PDB file of N, CA and C in Angstrom:
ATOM      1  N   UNK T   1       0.823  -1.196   0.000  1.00 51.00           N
ATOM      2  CA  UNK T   1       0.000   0.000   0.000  1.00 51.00           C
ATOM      3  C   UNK T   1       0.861   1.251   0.000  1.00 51.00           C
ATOM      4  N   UNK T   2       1.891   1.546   0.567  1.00 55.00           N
ATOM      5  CA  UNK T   2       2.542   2.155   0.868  1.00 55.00           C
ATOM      6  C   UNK T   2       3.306   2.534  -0.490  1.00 55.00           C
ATOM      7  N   UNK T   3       4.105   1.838  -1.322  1.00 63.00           N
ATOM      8  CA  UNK T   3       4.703   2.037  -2.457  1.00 63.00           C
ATOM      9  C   UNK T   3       3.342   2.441  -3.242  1.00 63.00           C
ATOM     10  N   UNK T   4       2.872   1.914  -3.426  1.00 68.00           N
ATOM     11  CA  UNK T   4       0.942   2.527  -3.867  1.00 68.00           C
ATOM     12  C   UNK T   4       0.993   3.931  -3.781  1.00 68.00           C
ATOM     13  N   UNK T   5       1.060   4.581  -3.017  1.00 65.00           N
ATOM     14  CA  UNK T   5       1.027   5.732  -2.538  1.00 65.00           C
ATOM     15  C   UNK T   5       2.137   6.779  -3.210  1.00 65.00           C
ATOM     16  N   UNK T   6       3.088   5.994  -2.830  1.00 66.00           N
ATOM     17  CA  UNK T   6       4.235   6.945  -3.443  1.00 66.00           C
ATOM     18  C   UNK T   6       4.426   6.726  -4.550  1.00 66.00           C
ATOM     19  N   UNK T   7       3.997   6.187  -5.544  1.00 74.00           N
ATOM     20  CA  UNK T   7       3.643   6.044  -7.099  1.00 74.00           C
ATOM     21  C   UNK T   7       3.067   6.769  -7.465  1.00 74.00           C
ATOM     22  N   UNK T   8       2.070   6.599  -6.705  1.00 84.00           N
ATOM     23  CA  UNK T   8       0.634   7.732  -6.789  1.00 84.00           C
ATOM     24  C   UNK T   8       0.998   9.061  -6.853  1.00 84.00           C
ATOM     25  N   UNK T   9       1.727   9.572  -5.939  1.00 84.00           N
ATOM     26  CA  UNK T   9       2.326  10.844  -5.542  1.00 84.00           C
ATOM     27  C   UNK T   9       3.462  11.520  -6.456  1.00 84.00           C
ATOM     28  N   UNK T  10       4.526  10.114  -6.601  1.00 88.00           N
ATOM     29  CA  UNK T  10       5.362  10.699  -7.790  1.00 88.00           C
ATOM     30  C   UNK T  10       5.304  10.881  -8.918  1.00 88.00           C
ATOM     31  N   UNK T  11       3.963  10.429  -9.899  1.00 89.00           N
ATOM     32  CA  UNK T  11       3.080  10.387 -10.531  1.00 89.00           C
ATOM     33  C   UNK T  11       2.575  12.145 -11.264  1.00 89.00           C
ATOM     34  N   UNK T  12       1.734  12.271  -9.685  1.00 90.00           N
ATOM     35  CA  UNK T  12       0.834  13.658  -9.955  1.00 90.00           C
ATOM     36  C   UNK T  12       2.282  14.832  -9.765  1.00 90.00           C
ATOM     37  N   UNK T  13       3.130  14.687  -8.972  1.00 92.00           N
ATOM     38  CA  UNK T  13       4.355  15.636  -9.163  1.00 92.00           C
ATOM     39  C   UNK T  13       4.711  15.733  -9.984  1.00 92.00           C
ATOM     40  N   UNK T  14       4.985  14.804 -11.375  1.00 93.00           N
ATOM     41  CA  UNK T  14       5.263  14.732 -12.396  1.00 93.00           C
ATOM     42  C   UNK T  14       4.669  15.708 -13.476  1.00 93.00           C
ATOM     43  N   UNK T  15       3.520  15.573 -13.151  1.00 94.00           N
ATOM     44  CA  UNK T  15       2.200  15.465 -13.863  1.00 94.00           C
ATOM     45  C   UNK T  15       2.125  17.555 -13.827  1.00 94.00           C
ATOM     46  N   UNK T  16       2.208  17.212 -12.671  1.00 95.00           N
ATOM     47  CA  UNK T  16       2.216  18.911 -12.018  1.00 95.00           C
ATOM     48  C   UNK T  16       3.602  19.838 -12.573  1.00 95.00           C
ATOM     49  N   UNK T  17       4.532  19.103 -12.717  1.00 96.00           N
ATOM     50  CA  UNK T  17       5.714  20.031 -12.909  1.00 96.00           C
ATOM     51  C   UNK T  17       5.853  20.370 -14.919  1.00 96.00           C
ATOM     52  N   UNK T  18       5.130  19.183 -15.550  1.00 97.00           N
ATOM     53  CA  UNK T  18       4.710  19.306 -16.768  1.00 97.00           C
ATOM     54  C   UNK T  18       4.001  20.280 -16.836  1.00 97.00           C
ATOM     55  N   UNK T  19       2.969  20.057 -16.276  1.00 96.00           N
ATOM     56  CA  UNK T  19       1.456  21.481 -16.657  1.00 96.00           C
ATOM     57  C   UNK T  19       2.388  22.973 -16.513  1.00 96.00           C
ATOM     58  N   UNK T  20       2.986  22.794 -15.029  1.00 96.00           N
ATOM     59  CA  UNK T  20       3.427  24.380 -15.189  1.00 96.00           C
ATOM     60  C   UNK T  20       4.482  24.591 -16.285  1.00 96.00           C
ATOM     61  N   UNK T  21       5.384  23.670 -16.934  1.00 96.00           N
ATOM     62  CA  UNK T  21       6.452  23.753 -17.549  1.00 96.00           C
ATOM     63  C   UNK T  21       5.665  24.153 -19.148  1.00 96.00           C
ATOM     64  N   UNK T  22       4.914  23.831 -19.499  1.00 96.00           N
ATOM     65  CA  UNK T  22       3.643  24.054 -20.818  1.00 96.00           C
ATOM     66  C   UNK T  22       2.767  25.374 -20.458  1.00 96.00           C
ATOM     67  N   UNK T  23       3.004  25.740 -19.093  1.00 95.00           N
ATOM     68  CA  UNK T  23       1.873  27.017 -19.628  1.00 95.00           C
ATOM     69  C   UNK T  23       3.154  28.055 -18.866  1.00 95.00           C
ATOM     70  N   UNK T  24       4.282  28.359 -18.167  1.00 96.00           N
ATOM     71  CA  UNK T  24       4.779  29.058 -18.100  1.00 96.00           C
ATOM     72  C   UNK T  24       5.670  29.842 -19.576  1.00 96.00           C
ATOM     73  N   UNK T  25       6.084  28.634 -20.100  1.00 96.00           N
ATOM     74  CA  UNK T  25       7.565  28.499 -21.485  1.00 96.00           C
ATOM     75  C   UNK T  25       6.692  29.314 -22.488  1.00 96.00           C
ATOM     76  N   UNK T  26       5.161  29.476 -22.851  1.00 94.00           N
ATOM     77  CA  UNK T  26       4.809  29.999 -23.921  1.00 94.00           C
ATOM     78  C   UNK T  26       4.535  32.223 -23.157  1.00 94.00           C
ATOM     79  N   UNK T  27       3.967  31.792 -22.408  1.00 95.00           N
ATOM     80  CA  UNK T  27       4.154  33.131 -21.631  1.00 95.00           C
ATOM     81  C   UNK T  27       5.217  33.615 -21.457  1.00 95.00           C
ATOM     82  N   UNK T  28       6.675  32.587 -21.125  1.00 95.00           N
ATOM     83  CA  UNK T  28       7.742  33.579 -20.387  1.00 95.00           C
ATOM     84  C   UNK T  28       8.338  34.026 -22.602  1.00 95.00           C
ATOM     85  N   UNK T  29       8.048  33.221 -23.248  1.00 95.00           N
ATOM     86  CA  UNK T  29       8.668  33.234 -24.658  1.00 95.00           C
ATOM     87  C   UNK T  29       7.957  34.894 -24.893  1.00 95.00           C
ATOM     88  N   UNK T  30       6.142  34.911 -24.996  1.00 95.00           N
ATOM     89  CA  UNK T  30       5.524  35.874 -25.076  1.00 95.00           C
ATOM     90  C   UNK T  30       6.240  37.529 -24.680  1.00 95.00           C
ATOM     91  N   UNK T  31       6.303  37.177 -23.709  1.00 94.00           N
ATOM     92  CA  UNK T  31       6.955  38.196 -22.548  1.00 94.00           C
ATOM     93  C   UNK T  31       8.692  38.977 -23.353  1.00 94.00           C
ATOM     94  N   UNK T  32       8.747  37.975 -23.409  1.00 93.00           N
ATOM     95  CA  UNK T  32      10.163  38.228 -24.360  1.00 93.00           C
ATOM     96  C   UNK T  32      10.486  38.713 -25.291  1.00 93.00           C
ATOM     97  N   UNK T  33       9.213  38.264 -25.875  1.00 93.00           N
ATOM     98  CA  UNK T  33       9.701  39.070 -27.437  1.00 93.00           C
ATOM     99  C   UNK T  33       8.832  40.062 -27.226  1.00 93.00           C
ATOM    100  N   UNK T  34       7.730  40.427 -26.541  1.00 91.00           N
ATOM    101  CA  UNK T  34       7.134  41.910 -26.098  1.00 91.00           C
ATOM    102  C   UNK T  34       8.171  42.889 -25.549  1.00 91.00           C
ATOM    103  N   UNK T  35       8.822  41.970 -25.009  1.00 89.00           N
ATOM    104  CA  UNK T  35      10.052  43.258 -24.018  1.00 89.00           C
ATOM    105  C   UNK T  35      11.000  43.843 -25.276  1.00 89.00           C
ATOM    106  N   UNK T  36      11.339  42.655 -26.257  1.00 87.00           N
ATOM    107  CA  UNK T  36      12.306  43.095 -27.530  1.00 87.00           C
ATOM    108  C   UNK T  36      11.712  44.178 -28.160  1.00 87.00           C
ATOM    109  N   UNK T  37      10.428  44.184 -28.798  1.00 85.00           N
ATOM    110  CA  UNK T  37       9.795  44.790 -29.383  1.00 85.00           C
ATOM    111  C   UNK T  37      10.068  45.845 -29.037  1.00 85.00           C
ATOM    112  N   UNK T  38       9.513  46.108 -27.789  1.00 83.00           N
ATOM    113  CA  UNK T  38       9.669  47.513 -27.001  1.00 83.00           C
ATOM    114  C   UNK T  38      10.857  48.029 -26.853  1.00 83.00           C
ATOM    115  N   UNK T  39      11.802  47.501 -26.531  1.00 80.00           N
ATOM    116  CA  UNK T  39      13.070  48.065 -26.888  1.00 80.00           C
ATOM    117  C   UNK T  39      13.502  48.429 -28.261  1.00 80.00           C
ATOM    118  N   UNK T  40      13.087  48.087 -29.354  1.00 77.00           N
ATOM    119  CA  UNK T  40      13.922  47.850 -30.329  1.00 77.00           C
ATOM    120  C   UNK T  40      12.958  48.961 -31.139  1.00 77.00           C
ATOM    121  N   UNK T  41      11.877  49.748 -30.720  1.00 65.00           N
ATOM    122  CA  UNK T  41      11.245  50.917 -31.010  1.00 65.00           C
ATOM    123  C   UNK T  41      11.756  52.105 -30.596  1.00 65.00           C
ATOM    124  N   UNK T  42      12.388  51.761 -29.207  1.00 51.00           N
ATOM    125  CA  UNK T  42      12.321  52.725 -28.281  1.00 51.00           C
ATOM    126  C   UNK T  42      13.924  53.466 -28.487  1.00 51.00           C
ATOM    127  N   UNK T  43      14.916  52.324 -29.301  1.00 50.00           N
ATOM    128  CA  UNK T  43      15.822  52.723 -30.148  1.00 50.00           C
ATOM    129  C   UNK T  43      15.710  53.772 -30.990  1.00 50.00           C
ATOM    130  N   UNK T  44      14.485  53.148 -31.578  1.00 51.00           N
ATOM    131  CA  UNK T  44      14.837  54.323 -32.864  1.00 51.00           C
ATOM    132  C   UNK T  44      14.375  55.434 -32.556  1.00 51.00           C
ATOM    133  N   UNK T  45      13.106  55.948 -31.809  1.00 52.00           N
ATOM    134  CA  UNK T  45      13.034  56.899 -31.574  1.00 52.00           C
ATOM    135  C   UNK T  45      14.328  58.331 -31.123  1.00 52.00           C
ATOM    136  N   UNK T  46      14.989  57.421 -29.937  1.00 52.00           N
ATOM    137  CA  UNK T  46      16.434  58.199 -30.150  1.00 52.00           C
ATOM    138  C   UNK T  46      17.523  58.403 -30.592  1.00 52.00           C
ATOM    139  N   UNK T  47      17.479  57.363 -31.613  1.00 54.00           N
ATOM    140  CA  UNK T  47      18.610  57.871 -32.879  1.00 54.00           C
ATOM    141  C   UNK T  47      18.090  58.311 -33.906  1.00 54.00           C
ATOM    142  N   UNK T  48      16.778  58.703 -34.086  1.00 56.00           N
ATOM    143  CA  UNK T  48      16.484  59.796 -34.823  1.00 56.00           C
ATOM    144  C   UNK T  48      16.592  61.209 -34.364  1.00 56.00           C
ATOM    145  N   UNK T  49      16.029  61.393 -33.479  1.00 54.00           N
ATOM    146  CA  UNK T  49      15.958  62.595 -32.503  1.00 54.00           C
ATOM    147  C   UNK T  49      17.539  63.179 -31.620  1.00 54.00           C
ATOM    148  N   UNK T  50      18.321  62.693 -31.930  1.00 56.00           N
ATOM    149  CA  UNK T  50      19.853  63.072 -31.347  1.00 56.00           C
ATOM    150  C   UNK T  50      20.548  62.235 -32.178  1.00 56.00           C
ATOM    151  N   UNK T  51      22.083  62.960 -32.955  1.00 56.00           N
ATOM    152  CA  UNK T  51      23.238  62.856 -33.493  1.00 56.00           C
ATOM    153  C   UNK T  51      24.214  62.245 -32.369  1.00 56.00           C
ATOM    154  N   UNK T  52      24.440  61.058 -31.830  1.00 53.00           N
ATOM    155  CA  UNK T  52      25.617  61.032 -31.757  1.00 53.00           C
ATOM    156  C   UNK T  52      26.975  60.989 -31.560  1.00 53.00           C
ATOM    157  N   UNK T  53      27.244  61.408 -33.343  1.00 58.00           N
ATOM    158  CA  UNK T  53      27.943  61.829 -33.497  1.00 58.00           C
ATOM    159  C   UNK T  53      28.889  62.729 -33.817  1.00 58.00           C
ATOM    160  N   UNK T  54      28.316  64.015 -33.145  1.00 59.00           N
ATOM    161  CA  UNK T  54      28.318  64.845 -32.716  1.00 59.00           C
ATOM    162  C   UNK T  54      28.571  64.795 -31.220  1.00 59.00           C
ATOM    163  N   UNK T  55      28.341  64.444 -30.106  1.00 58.00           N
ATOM    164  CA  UNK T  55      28.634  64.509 -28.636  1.00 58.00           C
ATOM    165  C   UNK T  55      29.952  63.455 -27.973  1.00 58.00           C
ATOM    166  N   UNK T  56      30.435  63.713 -27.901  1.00 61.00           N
ATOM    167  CA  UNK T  56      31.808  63.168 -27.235  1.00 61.00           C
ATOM    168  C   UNK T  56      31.447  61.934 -26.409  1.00 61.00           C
ATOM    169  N   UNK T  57      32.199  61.055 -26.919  1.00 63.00           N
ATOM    170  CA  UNK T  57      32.211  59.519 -26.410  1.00 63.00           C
ATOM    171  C   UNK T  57      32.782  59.228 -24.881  1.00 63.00           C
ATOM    172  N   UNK T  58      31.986  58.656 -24.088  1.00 69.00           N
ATOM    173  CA  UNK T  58      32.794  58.519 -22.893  1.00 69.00           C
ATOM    174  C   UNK T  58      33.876  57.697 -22.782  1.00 69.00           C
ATOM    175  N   UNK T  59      34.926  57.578 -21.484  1.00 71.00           N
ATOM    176  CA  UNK T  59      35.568  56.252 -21.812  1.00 71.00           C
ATOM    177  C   UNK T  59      37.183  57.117 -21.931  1.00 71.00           C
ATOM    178  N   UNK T  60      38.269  56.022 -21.564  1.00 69.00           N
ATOM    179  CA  UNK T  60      39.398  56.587 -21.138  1.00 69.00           C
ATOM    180  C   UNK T  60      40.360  56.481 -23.069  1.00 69.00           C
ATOM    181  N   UNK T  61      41.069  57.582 -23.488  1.00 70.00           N
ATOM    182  CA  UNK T  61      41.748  57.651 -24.677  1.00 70.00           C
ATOM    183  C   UNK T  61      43.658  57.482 -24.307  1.00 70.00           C
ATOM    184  N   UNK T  62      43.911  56.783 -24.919  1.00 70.00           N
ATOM    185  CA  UNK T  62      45.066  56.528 -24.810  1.00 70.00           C
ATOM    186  C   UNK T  62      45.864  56.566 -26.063  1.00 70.00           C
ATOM    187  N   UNK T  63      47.426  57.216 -25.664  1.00 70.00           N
ATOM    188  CA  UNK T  63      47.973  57.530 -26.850  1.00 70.00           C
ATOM    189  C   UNK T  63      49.357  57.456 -26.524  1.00 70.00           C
ATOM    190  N   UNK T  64      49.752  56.792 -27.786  1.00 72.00           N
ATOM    191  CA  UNK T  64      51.242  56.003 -27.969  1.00 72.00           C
ATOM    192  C   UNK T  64      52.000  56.703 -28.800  1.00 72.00           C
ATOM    193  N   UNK T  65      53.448  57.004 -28.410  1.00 74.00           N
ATOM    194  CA  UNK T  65      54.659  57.212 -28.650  1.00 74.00           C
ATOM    195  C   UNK T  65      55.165  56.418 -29.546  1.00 74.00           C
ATOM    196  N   UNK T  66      55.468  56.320 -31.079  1.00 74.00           N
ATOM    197  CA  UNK T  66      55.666  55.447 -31.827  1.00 74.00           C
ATOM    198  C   UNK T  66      56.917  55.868 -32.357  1.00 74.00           C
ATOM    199  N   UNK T  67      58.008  55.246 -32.549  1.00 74.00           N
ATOM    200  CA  UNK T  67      59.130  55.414 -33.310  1.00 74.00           C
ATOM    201  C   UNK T  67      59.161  55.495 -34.789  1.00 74.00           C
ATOM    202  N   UNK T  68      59.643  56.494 -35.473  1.00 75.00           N
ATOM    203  CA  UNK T  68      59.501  56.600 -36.565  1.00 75.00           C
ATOM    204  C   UNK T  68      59.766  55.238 -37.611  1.00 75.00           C
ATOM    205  N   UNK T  69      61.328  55.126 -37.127  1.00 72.00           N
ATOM    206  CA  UNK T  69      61.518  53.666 -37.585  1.00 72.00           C
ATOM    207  C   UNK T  69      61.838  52.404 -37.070  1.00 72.00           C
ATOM    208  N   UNK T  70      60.866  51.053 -37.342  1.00 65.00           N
ATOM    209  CA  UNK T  70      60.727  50.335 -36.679  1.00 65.00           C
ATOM    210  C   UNK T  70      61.984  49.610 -36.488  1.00 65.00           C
ATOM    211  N   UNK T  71      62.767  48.842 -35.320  1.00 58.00           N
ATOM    212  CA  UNK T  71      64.127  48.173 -35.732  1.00 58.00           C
ATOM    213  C   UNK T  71      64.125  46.827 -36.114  1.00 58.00           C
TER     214      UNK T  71
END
């Protein structure tokens, strides 16, 4: 009876971790490409509306001392 039981049980856990795995994966997919979307609008709006290149790049510039001729 006992193994009965826990058949039974490991069974519907099974059973249960399927259902959520089939209705989360199409929602979390949904979700995803809604979030892309939205980003990938929200792009263009500001590289139409501001140059650039025109405004100074952040970020450290480094500059090398080069010998005229190599030995």
């Amino acid at each position: 009876m006992q193994e009965e039981y826990g058949l039974s049980l490991n069974f519907w856990r099974k059973v249960v971790f399927i259902f959520i795995f089939f209705a989360f994966t199409p929602l979390t997919l949904f979700l995803s490409i809604l979030s892309l979307s939205a980003l990938s609008t929200h792009e263009e709006k500001y590289s139409k509306t501001r140059e650039f290149v025109n405004y100074p790049k952040p970020g450290a510039m480094v500059y090398a001392s080069v010998p005229q001729e190599v030995p």
